[in-house]
Short mmCIF file of C-alpha atoms in Angstrom, two decimals:
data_model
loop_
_atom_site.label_atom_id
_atom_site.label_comp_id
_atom_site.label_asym_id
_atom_site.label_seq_id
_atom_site.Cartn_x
_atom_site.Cartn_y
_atom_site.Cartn_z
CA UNK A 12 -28.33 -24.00 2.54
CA UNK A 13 -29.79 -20.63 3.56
CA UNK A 14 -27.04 -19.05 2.57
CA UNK A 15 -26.87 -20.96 -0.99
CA UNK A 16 -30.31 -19.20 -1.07
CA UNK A 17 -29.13 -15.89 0.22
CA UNK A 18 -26.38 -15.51 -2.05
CA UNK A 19 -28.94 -16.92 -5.47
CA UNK A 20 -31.27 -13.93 -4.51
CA UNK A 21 -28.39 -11.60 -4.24
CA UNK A 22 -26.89 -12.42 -7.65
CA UNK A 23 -29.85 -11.78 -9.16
CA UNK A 24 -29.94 -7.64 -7.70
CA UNK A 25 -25.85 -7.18 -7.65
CA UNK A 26 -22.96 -7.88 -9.09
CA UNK A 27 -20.69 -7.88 -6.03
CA UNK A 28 -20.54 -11.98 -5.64
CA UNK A 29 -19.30 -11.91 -9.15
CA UNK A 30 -16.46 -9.41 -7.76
CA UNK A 31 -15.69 -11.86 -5.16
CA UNK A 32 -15.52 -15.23 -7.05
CA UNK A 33 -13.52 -13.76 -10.03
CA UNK A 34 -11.48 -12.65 -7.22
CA UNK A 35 -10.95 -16.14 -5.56
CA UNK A 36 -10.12 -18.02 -8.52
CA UNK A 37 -7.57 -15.03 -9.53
CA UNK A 38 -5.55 -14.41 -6.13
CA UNK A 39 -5.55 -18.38 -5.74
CA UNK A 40 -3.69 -18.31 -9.27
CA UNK A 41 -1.70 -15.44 -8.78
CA UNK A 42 -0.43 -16.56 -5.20
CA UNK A 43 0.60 -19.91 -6.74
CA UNK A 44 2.94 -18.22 -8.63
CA UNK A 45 3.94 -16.19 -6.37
CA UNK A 46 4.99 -18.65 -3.47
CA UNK A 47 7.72 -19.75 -6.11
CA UNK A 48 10.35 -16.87 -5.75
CA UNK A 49 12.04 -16.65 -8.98
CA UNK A 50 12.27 -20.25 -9.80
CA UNK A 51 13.03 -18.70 -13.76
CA UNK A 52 15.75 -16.68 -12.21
CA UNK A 53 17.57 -19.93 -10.12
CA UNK A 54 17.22 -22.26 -13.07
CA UNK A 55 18.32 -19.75 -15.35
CA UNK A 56 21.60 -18.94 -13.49
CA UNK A 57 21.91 -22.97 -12.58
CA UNK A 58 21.41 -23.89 -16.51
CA UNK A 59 24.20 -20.93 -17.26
CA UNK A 60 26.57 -22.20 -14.99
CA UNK A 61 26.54 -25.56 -16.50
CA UNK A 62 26.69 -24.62 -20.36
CA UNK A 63 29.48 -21.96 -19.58
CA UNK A 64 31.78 -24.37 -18.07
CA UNK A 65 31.90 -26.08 -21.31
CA UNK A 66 31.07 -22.94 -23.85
CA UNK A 67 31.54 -19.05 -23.77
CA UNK A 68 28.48 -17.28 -23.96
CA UNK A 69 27.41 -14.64 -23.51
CA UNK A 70 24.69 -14.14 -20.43
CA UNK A 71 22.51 -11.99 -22.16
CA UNK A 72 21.38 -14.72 -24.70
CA UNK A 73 20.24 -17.54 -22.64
CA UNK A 74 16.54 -16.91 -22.55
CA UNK A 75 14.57 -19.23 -19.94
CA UNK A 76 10.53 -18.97 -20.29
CA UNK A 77 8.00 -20.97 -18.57
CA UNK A 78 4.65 -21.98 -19.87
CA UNK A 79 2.20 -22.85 -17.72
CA UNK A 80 -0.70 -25.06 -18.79
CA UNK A 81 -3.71 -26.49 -17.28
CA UNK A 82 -2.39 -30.37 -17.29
CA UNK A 83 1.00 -29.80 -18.42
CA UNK A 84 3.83 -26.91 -18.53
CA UNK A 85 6.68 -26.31 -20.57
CA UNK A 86 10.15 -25.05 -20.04
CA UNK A 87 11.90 -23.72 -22.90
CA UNK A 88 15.53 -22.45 -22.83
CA UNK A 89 16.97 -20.95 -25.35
CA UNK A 90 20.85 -20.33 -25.18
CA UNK A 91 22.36 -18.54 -28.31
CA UNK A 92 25.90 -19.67 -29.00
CA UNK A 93 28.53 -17.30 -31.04
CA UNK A 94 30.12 -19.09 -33.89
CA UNK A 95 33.49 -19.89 -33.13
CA UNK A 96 32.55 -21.65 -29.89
CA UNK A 97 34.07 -24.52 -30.57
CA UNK A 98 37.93 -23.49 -30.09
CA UNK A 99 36.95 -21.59 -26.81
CA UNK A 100 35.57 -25.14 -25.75
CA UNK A 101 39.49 -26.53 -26.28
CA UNK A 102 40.14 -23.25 -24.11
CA UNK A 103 38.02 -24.18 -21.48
CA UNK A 104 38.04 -27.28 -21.22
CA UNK B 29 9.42 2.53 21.68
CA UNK B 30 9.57 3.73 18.01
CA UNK B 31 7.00 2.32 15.48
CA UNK B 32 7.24 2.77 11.35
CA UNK B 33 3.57 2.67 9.92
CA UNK B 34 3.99 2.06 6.01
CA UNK B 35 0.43 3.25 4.42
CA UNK B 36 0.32 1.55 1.23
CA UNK B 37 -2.05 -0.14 -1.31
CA UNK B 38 -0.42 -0.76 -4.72
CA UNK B 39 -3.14 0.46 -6.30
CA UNK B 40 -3.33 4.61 -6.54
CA UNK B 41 -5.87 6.95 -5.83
CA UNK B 42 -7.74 4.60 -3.39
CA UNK B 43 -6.99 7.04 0.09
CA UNK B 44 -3.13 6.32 1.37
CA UNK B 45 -1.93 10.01 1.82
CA UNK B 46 -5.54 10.90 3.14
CA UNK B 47 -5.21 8.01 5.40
CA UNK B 48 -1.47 8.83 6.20
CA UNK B 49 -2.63 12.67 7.28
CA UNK B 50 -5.74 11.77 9.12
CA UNK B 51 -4.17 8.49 10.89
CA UNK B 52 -1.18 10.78 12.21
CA UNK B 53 -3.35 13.48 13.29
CA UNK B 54 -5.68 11.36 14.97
CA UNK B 55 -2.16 10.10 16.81
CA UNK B 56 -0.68 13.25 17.41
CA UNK B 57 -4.45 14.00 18.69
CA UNK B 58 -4.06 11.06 21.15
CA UNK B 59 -0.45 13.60 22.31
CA UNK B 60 1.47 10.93 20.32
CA UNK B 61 4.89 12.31 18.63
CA UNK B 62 3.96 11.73 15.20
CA UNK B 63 5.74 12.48 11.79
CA UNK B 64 4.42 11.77 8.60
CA UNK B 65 6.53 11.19 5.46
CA UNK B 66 6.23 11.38 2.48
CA UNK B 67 7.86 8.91 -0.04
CA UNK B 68 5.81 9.87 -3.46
CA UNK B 69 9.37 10.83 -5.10
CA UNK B 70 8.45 13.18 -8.01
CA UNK B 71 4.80 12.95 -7.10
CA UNK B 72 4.64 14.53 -3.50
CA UNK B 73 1.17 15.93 -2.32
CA UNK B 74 1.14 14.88 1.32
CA UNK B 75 2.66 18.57 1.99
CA UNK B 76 -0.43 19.73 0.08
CA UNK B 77 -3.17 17.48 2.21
CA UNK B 78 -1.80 18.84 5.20
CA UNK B 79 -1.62 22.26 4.38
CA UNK B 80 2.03 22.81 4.66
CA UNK B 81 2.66 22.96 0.75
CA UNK B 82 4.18 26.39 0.93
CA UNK B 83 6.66 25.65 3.93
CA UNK B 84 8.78 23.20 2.24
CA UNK B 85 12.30 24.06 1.99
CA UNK B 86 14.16 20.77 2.43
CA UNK B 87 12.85 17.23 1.60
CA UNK B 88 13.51 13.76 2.26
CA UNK B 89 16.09 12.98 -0.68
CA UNK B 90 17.90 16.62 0.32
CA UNK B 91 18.41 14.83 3.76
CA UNK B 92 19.32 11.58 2.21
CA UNK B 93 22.09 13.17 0.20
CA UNK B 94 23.56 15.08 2.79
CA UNK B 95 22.16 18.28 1.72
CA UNK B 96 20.31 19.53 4.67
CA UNK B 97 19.82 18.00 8.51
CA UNK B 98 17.17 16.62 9.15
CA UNK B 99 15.75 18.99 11.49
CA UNK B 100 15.77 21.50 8.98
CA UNK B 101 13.56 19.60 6.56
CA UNK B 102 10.78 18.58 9.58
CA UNK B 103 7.86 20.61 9.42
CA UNK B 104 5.82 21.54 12.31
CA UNK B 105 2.32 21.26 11.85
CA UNK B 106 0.02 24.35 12.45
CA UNK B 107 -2.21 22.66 14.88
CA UNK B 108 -0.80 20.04 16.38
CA UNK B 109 2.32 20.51 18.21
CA UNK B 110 2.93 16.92 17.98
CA UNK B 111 2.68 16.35 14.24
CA UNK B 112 5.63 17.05 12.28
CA UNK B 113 6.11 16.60 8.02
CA UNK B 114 8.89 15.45 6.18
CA UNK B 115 7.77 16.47 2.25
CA UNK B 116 9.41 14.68 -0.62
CA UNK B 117 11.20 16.13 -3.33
CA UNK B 118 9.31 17.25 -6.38
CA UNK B 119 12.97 15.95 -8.32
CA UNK B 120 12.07 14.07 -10.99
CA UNK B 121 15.17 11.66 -10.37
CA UNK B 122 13.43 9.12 -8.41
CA UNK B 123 16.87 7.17 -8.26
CA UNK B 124 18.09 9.64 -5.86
CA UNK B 125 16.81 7.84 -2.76
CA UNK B 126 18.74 4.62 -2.02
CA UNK B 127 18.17 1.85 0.81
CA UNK B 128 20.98 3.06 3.05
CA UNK B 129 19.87 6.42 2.87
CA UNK B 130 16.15 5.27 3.99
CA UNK B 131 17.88 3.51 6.65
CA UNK B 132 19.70 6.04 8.34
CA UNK B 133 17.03 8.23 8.29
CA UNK B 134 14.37 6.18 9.74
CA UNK B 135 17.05 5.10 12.27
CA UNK B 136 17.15 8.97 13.44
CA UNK B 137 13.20 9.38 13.10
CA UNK B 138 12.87 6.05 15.59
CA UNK B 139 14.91 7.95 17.87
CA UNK B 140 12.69 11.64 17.79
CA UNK B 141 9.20 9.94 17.37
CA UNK B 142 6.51 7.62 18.52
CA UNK B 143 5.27 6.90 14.98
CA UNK B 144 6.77 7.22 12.06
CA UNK B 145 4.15 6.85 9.50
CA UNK B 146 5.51 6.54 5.80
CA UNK B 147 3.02 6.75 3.08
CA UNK B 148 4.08 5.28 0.02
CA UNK B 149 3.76 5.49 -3.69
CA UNK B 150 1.62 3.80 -6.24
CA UNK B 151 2.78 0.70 -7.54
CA UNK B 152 5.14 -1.95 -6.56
CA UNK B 153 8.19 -0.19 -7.59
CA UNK B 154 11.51 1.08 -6.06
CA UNK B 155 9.34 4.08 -4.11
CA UNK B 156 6.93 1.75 -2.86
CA UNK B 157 9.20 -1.20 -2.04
CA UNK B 158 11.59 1.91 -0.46
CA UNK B 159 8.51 2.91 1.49
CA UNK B 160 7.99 -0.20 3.22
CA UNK B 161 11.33 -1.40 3.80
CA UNK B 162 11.76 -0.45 7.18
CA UNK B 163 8.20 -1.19 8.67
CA UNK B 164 7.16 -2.56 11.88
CA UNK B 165 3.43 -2.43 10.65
CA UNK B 166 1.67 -2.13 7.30
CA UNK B 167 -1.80 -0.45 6.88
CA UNK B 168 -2.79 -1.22 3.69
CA UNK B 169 -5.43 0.66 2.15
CA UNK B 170 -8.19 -0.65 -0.52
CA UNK B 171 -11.45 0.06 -1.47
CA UNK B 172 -14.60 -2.25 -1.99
CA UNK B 173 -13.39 -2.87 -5.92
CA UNK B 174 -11.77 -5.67 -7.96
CA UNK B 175 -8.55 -4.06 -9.16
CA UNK B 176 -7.98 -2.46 -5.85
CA UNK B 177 -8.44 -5.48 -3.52
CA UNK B 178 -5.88 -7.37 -6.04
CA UNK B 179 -3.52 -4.84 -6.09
CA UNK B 180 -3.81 -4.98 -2.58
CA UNK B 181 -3.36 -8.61 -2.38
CA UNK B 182 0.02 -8.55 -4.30
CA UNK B 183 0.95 -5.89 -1.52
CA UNK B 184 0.67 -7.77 0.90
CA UNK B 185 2.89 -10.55 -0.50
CA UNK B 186 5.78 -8.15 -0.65
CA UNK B 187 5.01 -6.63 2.90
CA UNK B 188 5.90 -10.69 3.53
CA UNK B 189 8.95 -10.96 1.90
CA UNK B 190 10.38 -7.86 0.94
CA UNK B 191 10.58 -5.88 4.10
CA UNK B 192 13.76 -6.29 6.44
CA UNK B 193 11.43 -7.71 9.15
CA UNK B 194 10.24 -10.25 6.90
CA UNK B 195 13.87 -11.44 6.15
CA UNK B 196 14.81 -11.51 9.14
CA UNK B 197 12.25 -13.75 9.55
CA UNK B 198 9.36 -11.58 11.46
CA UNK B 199 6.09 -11.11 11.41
CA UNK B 200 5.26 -7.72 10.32
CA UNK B 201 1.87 -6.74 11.77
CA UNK B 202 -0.76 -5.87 8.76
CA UNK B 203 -3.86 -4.07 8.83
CA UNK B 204 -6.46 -3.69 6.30
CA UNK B 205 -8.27 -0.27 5.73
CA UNK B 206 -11.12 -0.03 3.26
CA UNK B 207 -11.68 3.09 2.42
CA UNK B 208 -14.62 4.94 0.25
CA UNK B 209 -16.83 2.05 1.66
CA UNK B 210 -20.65 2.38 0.79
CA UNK B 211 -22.88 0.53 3.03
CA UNK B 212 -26.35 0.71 1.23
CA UNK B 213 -24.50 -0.21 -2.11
CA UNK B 214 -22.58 -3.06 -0.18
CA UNK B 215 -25.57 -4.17 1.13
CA UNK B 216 -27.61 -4.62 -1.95
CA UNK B 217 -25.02 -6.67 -3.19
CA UNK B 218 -23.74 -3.69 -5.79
CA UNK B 219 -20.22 -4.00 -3.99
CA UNK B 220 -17.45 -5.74 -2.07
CA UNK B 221 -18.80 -6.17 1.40
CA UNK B 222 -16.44 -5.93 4.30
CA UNK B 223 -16.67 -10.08 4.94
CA UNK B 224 -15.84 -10.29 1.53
CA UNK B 225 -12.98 -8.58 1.32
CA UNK B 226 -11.93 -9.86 4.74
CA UNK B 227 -11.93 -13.60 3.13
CA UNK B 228 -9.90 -12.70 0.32
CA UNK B 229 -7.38 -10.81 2.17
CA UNK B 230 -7.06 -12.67 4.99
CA UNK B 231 -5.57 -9.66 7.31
CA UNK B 232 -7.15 -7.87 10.17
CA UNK B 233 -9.26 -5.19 9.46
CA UNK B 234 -8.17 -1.36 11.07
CA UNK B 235 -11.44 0.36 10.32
CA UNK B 236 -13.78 0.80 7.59
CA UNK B 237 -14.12 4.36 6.44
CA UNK B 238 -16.53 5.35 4.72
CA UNK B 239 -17.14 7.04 0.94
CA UNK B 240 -17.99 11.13 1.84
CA UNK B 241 -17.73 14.18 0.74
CA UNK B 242 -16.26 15.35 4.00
CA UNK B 243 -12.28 13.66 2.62
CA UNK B 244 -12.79 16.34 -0.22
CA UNK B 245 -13.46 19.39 1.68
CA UNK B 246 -10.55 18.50 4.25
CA UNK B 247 -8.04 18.16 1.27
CA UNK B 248 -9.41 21.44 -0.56
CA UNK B 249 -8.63 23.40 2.44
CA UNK B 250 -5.31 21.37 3.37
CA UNK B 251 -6.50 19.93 6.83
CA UNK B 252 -6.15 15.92 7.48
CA UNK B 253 -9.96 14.86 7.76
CA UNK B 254 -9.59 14.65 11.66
CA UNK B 255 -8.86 17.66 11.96
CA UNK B 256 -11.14 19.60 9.32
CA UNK B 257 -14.38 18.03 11.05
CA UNK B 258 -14.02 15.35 14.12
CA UNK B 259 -17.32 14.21 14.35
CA UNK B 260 -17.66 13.48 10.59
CA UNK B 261 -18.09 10.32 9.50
CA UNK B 262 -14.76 9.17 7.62
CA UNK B 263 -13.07 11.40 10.79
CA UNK B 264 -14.78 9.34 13.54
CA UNK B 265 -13.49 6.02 11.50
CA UNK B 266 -9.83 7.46 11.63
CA UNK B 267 -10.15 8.32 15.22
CA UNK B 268 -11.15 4.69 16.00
CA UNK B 269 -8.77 2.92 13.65
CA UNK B 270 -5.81 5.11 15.02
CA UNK B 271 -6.90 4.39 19.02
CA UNK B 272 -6.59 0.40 17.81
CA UNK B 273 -3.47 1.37 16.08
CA UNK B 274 -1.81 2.34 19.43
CA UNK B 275 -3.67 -0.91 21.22
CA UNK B 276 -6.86 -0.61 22.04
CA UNK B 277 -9.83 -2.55 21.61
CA UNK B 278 -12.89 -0.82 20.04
CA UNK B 279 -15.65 -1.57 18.64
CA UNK B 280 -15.94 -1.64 14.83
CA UNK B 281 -18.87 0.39 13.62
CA UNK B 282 -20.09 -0.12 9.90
CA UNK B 283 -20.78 3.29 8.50
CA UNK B 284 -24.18 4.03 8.03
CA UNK B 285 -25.09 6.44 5.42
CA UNK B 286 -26.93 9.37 6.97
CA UNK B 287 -29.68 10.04 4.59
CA UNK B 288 -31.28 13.23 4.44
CA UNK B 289 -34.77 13.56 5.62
CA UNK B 290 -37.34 14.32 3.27
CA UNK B 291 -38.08 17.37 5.37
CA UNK B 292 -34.78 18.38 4.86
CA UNK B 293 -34.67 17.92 1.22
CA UNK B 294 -37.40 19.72 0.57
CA UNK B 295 -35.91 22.82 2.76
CA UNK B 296 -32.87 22.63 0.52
CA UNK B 297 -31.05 21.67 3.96
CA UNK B 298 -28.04 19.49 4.53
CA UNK B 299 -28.33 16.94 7.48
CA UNK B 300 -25.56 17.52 9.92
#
């Protein structure tokens, strides 16, 4: 409680607690993302792995971006296919 | 037994190479065999802080190549027979150091040295990830400011998975040093207090040093600050965070400002 009151009088002379809580909420986010090593990187090589077995493509074109939301995140992968894939399929498979 | 110091912070400008110089004089000081080196590829100045700018003949990446031995690119400090240099290269190729060369090198240092005390580059690139590679212990540097103490932050999360001890699944021992501290404005509130800073960071603090002019006149004249003037403030914090460096236990003191007398303002005079 006293220090609820210490830190209400201190806000009102600095701005150093508003340092420190924009801070907090940052780092927290920031480490979150961090303590996932690459998790773009392993499902991007994972999701190549399994289209190329079926279809040539070429590695450069298979795009893999996350979207991170409050409630709900998106993963969108987009793979660009050259025309003619269709007879390299009979190839491969 | 050996140790590699990495000095590093992420962010620039906020005291690594000053804190590099004056930590390893403060060891060499303490009659600890101490080399300092310089990783700044392109960007070297620890050569300049110490005063040795105009003695460099063979650098790091010259010993990394092949080039030169390594004894021929150590410089001897001046003052302290104890405290030795090894300048980087002013190439602009900052390619031209590569992990296995780092290696081997620091593999040779471990075997001439006490400390090996590598002060890194800016930013979280090849140079600084280079820097750190090899460490047994971080010190990483920040000051009492937002950008700084998250730079810092993200520094610490490679220290803890980047570095050869981490994969090998070691604890690499980190230090926090805050640098160009200001109690009064910490105090009213105006900045990051140490507690604060502690919180976010969660690693030990090394020593708080504190904001003075005394960093600027050591670097004009090429001197590490513990050398220029021992009993000034910032060079009395060095002196203690170096002593817990090699394992002892002292007190922290928080920096007070010493304010000049009125007395003495009026006289024109500086206080001591």
């Amino acid at each position: 409680m006293s220090m609820k009151l210490l830190n209400l009088l201190r806000r009102r002379t600095g701005s150093a607690p508003v340092a420190r809580e924009r801070l907090q909420i940052l780092l927290a986010h920031e480490r979150g993302l961090r303590s996932q090593p690459d998790l773009l990187g392993i499902l991007r090589e994972e999701i190549l792995a399994v289209v190329s077995r079926h279809v040539v493509l070429d590695p450069e074109k298979v795009i893999v971006r996350m979207d991170r939301g409050d409630a709900v995140s998106t993963l969108e992968v987009d793979i660009e296919i050259p025309n003619g894939f269709e007879k390299r399929l009979k190839v491969a498979s | 037994m050996a140790k590699v110091l990495v000095v590093t912070s992420g962010k620039g400008g906020v005291g690594k190479t000053t804190s590099t110089a004056a930590l390893g004089a403060a060891l060499a000081q303490r009659g600890e065999k101490v080399v300092v080196v310089d990783f700044d590829v392109g960007l070297r100045n620890l050569d300049l802080i110490m005063g040795a700018e105009r003695r460099v003949v063979f650098d790091l990446i010259n010993v990394a190549q092949g080039v030169a031995k390594l004894s021929q690119a150590l410089i001897r400090d001046k003052r302290l027979e104890s405290l030795w240099l090894l300048p980087a290269s002013q190439t602009r190729d900052k390619d031209a150091l590569t992990d296995e060369g780092v290696r081997d090198i620091i593999a040779d240092l471990r075997t001439k040295f006490d400390w090996i005390i590598c002060d890194s580059p800016a930013g979280i690139e090849r140079g600084a990830t280079l820097a750190m590679r090899y460490a047994d212990e971080a010190v990483v540097v920040t000051n009492p400011e937002v950008s700084s103490v998250r730079d810092a932050d993200r520094i610490i999360g490679m220290l803890d998975s980047k570095t050869v001890k981490a994969e090998k699944g070691e604890q690499l021992k980190k230090h926090v040093l805050i640098t160009r501290y200001d109690t009064s404005r910490a105090a009213r509130g105006e900045m990051l207090n140490i507690d604060d800073i502690l919180e976010i960071l969660a690693v030990p603090l090394l020593g708080i040093i504190p904001e003075s002019q005394d960093v600027l006149k050591a670097s004009n004249v090429g001197s590490p600050v513990t050398l220029n003037n021992a009993s000034s403030m910032p060079a009395r914090a060095y002196i203690d965070a170096a002593r817990r460096l090699s394992g002892e236990t002292v007190d922290m003191v928080v920096p007070t400002e010493q304010r000049r007398g009125f007395m003495n303002r009026l006289l024109g005079r500086r206080a001591a």
